[in-house]
mmCIF file of C-alpha atoms in Angstrom:
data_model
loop_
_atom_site.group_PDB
_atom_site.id
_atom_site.type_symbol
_atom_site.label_atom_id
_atom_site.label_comp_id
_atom_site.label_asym_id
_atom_site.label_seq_id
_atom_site.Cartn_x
_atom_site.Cartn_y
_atom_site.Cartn_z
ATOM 1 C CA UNK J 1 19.197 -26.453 -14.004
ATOM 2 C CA UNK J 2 19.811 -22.618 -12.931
ATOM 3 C CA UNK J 3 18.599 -20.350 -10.250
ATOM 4 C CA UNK J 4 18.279 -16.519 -10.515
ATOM 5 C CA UNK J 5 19.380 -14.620 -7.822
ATOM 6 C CA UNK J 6 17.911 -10.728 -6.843
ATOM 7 C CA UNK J 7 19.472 -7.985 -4.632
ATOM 8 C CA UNK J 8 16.306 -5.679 -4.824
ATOM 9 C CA UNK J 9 17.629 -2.577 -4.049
ATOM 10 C CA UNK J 10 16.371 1.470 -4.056
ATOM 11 C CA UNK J 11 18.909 2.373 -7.136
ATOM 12 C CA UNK J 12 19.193 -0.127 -9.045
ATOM 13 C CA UNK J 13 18.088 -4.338 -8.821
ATOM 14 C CA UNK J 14 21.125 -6.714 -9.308
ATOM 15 C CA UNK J 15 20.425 -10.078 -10.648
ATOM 16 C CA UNK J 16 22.797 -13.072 -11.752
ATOM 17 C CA UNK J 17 21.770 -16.650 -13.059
ATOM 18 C CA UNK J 18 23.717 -19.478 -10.998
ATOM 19 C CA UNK J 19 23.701 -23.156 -12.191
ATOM 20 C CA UNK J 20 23.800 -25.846 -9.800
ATOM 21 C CA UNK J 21 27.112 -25.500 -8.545
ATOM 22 C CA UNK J 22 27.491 -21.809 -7.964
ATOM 23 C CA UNK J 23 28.686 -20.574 -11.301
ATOM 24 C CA UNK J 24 27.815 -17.200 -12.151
ATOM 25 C CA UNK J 25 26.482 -18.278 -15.777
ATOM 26 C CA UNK J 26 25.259 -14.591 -16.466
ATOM 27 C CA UNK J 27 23.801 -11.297 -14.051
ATOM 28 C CA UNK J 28 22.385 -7.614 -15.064
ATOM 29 C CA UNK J 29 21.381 -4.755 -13.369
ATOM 30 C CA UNK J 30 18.248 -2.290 -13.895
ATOM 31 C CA UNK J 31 17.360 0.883 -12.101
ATOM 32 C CA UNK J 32 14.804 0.481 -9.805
ATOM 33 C CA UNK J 33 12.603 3.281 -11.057
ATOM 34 C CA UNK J 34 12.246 4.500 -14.444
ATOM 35 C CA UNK J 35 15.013 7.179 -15.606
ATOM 36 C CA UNK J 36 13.602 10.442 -16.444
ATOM 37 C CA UNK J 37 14.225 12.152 -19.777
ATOM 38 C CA UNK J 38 14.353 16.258 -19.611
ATOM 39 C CA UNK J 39 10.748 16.006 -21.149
ATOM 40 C CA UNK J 40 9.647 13.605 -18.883
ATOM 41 C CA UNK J 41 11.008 15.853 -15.732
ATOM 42 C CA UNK J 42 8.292 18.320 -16.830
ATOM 43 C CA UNK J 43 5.261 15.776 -16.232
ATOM 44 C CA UNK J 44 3.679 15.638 -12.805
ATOM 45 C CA UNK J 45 6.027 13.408 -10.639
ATOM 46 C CA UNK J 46 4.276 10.187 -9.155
ATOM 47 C CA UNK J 47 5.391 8.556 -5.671
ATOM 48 C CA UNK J 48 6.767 5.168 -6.062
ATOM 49 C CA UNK J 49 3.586 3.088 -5.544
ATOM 50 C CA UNK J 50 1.647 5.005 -7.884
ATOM 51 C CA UNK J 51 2.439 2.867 -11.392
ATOM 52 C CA UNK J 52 -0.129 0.689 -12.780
ATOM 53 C CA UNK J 53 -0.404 -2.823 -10.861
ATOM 54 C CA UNK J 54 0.753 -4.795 -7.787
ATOM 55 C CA UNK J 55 4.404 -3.400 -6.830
ATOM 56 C CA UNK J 56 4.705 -0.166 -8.725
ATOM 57 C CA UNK J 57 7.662 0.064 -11.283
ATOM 58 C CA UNK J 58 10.033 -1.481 -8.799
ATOM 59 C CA UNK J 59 8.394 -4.778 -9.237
ATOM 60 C CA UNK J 60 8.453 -4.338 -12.698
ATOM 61 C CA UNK J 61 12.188 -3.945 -12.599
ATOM 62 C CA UNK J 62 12.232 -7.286 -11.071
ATOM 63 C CA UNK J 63 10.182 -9.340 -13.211
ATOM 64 C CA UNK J 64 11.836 -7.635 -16.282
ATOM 65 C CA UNK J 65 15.479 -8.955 -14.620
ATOM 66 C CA UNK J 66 14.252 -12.043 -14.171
ATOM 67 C CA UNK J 67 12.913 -13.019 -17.384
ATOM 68 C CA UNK J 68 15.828 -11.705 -19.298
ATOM 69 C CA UNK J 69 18.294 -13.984 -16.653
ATOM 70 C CA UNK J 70 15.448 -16.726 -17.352
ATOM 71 C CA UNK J 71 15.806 -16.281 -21.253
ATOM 72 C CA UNK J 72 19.328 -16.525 -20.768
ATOM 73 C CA UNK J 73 19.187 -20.183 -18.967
ATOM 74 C CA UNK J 74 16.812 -20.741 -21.644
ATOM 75 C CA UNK J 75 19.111 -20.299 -24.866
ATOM 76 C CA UNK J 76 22.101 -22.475 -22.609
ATOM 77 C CA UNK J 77 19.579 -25.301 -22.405
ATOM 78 C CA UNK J 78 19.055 -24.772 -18.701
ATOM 79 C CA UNK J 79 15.689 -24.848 -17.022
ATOM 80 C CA UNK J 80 15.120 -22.327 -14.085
ATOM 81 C CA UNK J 81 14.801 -24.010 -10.987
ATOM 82 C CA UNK J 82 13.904 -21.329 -8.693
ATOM 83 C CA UNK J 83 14.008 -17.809 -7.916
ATOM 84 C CA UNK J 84 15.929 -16.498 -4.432
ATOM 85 C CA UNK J 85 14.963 -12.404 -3.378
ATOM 86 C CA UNK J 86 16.334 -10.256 -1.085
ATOM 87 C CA UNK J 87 14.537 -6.862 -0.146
ATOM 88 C CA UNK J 88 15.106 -3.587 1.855
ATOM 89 C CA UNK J 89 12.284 -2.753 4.596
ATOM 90 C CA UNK J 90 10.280 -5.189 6.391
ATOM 91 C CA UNK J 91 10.052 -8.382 4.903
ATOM 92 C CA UNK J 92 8.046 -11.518 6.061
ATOM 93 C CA UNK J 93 10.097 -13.974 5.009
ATOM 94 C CA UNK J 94 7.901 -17.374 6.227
ATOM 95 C CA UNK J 95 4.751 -15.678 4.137
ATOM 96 C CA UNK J 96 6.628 -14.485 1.150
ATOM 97 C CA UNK J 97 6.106 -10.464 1.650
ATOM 98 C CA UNK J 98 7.114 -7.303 1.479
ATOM 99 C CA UNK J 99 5.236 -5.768 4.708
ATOM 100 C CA UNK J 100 6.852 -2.193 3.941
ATOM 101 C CA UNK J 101 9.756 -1.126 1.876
ATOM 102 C CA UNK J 102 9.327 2.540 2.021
ATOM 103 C CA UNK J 103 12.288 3.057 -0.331
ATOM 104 C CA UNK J 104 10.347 0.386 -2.880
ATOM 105 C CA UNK J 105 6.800 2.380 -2.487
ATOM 106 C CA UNK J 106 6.032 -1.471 -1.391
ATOM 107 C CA UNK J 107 2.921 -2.154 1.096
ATOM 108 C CA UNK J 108 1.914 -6.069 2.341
ATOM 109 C CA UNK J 109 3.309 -6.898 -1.453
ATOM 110 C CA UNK J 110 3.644 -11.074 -1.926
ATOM 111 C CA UNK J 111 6.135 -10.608 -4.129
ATOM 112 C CA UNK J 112 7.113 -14.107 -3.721
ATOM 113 C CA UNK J 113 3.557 -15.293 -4.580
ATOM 114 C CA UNK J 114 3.787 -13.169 -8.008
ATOM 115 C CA UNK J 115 6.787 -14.155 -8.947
ATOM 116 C CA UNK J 116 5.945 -17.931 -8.704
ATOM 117 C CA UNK J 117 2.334 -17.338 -10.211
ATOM 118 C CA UNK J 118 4.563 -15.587 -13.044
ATOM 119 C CA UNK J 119 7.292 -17.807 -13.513
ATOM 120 C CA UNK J 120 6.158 -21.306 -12.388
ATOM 121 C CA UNK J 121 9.123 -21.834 -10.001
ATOM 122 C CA UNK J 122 9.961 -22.171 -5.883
ATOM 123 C CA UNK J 123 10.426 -18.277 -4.682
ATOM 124 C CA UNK J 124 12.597 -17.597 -1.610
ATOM 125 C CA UNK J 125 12.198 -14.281 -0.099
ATOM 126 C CA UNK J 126 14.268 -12.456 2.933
ATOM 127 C CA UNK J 127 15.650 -9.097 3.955
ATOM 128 C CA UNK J 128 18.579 -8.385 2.214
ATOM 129 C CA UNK J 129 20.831 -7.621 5.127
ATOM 130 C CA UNK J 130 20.093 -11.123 6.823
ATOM 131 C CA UNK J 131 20.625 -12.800 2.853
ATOM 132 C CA UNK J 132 23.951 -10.393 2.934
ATOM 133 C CA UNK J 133 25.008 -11.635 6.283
ATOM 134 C CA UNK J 134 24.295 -15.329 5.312
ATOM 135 C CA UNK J 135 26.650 -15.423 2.707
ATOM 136 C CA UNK J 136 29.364 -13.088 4.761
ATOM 137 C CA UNK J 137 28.499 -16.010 7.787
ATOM 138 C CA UNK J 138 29.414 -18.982 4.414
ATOM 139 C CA UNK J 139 32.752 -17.055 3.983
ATOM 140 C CA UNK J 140 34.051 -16.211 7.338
ATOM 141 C CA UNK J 141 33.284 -20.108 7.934
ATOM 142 C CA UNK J 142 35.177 -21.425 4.832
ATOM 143 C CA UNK J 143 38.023 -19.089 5.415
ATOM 144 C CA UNK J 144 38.222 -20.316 9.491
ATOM 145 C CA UNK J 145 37.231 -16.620 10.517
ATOM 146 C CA UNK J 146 33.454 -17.817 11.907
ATOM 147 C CA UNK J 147 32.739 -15.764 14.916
ATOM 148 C CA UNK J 148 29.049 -16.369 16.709
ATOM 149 C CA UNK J 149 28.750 -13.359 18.344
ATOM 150 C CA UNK J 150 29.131 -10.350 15.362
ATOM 151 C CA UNK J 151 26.494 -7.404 13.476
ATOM 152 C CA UNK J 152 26.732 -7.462 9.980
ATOM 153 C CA UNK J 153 25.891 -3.877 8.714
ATOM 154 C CA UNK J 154 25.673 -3.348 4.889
ATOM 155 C CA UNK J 155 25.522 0.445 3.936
ATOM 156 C CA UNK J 156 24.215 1.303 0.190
ATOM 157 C CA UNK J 157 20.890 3.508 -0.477
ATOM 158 C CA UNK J 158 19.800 2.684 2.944
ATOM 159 C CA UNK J 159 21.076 0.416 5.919
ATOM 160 C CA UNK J 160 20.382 -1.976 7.914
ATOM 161 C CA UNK J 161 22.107 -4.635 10.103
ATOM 162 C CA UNK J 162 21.523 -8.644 10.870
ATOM 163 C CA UNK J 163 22.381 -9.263 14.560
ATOM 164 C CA UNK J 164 24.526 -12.963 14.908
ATOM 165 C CA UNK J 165 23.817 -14.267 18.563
ATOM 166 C CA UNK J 166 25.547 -18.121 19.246
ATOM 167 C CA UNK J 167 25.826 -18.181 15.430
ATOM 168 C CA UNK J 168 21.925 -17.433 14.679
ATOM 169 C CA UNK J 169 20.370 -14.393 13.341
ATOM 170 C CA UNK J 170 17.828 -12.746 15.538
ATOM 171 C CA UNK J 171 14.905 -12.002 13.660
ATOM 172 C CA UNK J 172 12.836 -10.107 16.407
ATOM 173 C CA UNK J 173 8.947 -10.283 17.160
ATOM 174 C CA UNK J 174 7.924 -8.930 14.222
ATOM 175 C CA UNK J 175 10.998 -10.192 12.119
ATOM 176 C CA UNK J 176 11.595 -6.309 12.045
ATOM 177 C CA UNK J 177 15.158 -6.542 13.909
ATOM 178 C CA UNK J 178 18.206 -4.720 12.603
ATOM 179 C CA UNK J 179 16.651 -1.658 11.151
ATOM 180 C CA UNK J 180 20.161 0.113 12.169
ATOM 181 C CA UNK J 181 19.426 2.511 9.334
ATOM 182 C CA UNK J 182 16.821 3.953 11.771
ATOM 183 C CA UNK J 183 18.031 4.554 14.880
ATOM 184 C CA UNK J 184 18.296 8.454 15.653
ATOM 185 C CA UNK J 185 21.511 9.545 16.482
ATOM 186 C CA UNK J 186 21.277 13.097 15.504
ATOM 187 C CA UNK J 187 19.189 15.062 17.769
ATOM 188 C CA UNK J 188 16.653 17.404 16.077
ATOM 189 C CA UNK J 189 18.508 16.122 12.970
ATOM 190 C CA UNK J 190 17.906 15.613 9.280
ATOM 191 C CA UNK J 191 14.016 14.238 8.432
ATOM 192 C CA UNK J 192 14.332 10.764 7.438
ATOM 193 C CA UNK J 193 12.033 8.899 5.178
ATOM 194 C CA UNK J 194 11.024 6.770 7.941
ATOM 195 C CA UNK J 195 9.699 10.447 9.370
ATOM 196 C CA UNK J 196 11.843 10.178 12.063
ATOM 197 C CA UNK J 197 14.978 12.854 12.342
ATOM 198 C CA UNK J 198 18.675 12.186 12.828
ATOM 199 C CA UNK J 199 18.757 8.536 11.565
ATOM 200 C CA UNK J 200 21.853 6.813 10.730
ATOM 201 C CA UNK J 201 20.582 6.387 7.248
ATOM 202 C CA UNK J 202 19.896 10.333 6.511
ATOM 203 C CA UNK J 203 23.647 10.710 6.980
ATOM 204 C CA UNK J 204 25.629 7.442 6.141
ATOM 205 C CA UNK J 205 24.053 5.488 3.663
ATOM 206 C CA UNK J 206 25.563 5.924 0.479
ATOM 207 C CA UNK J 207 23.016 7.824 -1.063
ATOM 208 C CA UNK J 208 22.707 10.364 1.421
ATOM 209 C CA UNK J 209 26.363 10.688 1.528
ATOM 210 C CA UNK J 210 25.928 12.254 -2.081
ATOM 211 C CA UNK J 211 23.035 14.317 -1.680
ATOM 212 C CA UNK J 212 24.509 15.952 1.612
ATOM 213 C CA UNK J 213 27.002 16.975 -0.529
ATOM 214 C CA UNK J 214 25.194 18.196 -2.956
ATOM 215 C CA UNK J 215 22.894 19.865 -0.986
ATOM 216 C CA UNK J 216 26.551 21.762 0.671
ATOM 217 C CA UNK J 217 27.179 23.288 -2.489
ATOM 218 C CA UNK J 218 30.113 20.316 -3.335
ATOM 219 C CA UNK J 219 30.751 20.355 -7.109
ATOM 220 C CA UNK J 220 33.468 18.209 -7.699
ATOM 221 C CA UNK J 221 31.935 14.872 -7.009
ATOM 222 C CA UNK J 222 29.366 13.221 -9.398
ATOM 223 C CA UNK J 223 28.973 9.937 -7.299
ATOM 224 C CA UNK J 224 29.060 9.219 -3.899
ATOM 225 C CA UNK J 225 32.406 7.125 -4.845
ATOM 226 C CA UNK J 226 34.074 10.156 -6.001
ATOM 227 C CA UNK J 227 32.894 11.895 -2.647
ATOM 228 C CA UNK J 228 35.167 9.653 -0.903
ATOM 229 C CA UNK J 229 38.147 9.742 -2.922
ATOM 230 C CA UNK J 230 37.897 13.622 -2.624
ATOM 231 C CA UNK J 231 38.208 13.753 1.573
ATOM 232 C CA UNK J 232 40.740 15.603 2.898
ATOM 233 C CA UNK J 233 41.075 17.546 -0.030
ATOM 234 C CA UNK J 234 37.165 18.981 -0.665
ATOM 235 C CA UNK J 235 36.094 20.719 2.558
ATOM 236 C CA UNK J 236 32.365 19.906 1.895
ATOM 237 C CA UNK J 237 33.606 16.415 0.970
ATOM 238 C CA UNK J 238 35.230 16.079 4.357
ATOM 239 C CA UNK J 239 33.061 17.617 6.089
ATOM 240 C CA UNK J 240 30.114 15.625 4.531
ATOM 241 C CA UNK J 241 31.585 12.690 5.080
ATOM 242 C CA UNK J 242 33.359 13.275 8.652
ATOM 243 C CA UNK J 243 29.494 13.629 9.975
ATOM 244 C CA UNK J 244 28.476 10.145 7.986
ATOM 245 C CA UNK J 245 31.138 8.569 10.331
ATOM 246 C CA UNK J 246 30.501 10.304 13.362
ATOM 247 C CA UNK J 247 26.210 9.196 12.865
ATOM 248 C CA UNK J 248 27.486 5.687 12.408
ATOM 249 C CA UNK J 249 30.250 5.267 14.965
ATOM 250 C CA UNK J 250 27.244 6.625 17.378
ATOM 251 C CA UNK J 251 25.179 4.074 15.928
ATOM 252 C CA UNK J 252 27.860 1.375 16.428
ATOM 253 C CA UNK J 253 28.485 2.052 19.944
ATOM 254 C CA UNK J 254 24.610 1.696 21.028
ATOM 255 C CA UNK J 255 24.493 -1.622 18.816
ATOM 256 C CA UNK J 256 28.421 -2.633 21.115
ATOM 257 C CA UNK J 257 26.620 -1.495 24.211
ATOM 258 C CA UNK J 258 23.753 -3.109 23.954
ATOM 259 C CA UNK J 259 24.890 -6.450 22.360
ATOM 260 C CA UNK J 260 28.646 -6.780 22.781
ATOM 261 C CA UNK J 261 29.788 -8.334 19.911
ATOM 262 C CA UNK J 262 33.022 -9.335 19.029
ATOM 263 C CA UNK J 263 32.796 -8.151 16.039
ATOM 264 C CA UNK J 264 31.287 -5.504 13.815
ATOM 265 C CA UNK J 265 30.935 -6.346 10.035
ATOM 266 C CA UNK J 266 30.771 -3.578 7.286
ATOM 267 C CA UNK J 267 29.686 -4.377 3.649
ATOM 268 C CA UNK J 268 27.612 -3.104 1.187
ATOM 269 C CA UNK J 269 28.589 -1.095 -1.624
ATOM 270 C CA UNK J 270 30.032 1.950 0.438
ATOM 271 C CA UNK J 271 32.072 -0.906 2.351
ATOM 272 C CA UNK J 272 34.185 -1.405 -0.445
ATOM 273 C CA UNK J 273 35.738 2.549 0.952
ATOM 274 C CA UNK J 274 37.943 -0.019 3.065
ATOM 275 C CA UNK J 275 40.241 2.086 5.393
ATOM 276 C CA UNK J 276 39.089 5.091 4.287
ATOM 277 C CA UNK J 277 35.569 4.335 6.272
ATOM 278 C CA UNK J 278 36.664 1.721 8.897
ATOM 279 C CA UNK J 279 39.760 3.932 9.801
ATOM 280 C CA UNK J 280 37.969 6.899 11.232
ATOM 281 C CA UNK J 281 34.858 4.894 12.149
ATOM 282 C CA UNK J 282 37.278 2.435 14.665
ATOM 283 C CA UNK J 283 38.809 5.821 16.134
ATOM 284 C CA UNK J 284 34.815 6.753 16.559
ATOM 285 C CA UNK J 285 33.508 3.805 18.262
ATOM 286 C CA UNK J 286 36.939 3.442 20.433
ATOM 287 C CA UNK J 287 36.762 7.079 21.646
ATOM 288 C CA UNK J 288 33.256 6.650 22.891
ATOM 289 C CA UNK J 289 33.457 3.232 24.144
ATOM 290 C CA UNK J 290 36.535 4.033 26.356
ATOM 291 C CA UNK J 291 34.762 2.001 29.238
ATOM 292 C CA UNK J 292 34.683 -0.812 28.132
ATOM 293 C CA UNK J 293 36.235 -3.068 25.099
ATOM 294 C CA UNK J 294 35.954 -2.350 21.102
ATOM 295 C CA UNK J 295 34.750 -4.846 19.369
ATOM 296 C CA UNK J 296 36.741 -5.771 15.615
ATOM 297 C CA UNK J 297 35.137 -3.495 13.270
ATOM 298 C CA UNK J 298 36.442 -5.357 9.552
ATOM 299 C CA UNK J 299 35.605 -5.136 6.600
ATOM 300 C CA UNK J 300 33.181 -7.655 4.781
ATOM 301 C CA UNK J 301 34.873 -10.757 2.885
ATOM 302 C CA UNK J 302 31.882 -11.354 0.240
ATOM 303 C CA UNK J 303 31.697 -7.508 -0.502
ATOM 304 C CA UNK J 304 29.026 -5.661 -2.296
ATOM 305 C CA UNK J 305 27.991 -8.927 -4.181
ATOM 306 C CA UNK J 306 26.841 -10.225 -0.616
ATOM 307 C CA UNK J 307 23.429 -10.136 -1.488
ATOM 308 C CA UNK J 308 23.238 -11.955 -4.959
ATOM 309 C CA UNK J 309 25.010 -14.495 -2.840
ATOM 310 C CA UNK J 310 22.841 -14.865 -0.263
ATOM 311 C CA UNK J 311 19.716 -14.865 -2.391
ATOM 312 C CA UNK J 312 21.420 -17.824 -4.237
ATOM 313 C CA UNK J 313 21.580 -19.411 -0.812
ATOM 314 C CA UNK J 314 17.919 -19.137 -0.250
ATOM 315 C CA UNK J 315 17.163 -21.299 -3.220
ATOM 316 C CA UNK J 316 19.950 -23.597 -2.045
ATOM 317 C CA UNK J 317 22.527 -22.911 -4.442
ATOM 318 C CA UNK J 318 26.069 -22.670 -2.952
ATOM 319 C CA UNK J 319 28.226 -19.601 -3.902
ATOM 320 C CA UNK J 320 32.169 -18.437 -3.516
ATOM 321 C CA UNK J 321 32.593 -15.289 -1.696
ATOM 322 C CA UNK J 322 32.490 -12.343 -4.195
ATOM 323 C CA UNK J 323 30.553 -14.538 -7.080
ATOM 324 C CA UNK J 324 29.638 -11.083 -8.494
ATOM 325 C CA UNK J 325 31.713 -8.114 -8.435
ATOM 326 C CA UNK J 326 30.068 -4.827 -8.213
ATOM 327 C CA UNK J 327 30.700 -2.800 -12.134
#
């Protein structure tokens, strides 16, 4: 028996096939959307949502993952047992769907529902910060690090954070809780895609990290990676990236202030920056929050493979921390 695992994300979708013991057996990862070719640039661009059938081209990313993982449990002899997903946006985990991933060009989508119509298996679906901050809750608890009170906030094309309260997640009235990513902390700011300005997510995610500097005139950097390795010796780089930290350390203390956790939890794939984010972001939070106590602001221990390993969780497969490291 296997399970596939999905981190659905607004780059690329991450996949790995798990057998029944956690083993990574095999994993792949697609773009999201199609990449253009120069002679397709010249064509009339379409939003998202606007391919043929239910989910757009970033549900066909999916269901192409998955049946190449499910071909691969296939040739080992292995039949698929179930299917765990984790998506950006608003997800409705109890019915299966996607309410609104605007990143995903996903409206009211069952993706769980298709994929089980598709594949003939048990489909678990839930936001991929809360699957993230599962698996980072599984680690911190097998290393003796558990704490109950502590926001998990991964940062990659967007971001979002799961809110830990006596060791359970808070899901909200809508299950919409967390949506860190949009909080405005830049007044008049940036226009985010949520239509709101000055979110968190138009200048910290790592996406928008990139294109900021891009859009500064930086030339040296091809990858928001490469963005950060150049601080302190690119002015746009540092400058660029000095305003990332400064959006989320605001973010941070409004989260502190309002929830006062002990501990603040960054992962993700722009987590993996280690000092070179938390550094500057623990001066942030403590020079604003001189009132009152800092929480720990640490670095994730499952890492940017947090959310294959939580979606493994939600079909009930366990997983070590970092069962997929990020190419």
């Amino acid at each position: 028996m296997a399970v596939v695992a999905v981190d659905i994300g607004g780059t690329t979708v991450k996949g790995a096939l798990f057998d029944a013991d956690g083993t990574v057996l095999d994993r792949a990862t697609v773009p999201t959307f199609p990449v253009l070719s120069p002679s397709d640039a010249a064509e009339p661009t379409r939003a998202p949502g606007d391919s043929v059938g239910p989910g757009g081209p970033a549900l066909a990313a999916v269901v192409g993952l998955v049946d190449h993982l499910a071909a691969s449990a296939a040739r080992t002899g292995r039949a698929l047992a179930g299917i765990g997903l984790c998506s950006p946006g608003l997800v409705d985990a109890e019915r299966g769907r996607v309410v609104l991933a605007v990143n995903l060009g996903w409206a009211d989508l069952p993706v769980a529902e298709l994929l089980a119509d598709r594949f003939g298996v048990p489909v678990a679906l839930d936001h991929d910060a809360r699957a993230a901050a599962r698996a980072e809750q599984a680690a911190r608890s097998a290393a003796d690090k558990s704490v109950d009170e502590f926001v998990f906030i991964p940062i990659g094309t967007g971001i979002a954070a799961t809110i830990f309260t006596g060791g359970t997640i808070v899901h909200g009235a809508t299950g919409g809780a967390g949506e860190f990513g949009h909080v405005p902390v830049v007044p008049g700011g940036e226009v985010c895609t949520c239509g709101q300005r000055g979110c968190v997510e138009v200048y910290a995610s790592a996406g928008n990290v990139f294109r900021r500097y891009r859009a500064a005139g930086g030339a040296l950097a091809a990858s928001t990676r490469e963005v950060v390795a150049l601080v302190g010796t690119d002015p746009v780089a540092t400058r660029v990236w000095a305003e990332a930290i400064d959006a989320l350390a605001t973010g941070v203390v409004m989260l502190t202030a309002v929830l006062d956790p002990s501990a603040v939890v960054i992962g993700g794939g722009l987590g993996e920056a280690g000092e070179r984010l938390l550094a500057p972001l623990r001066a942030g939070v403590a020079e604003r929050l001189g009132w009152r106590p800092v929480p720990s602001i640490e670095q994730s221990l499952v890492g940017a493979g947090a959310g294959l390993a939580g979606a493994a969780l939600l079909v009930g497969t366990p997983v070590q921390p970092h069962p997929v490291k990020e190419s």
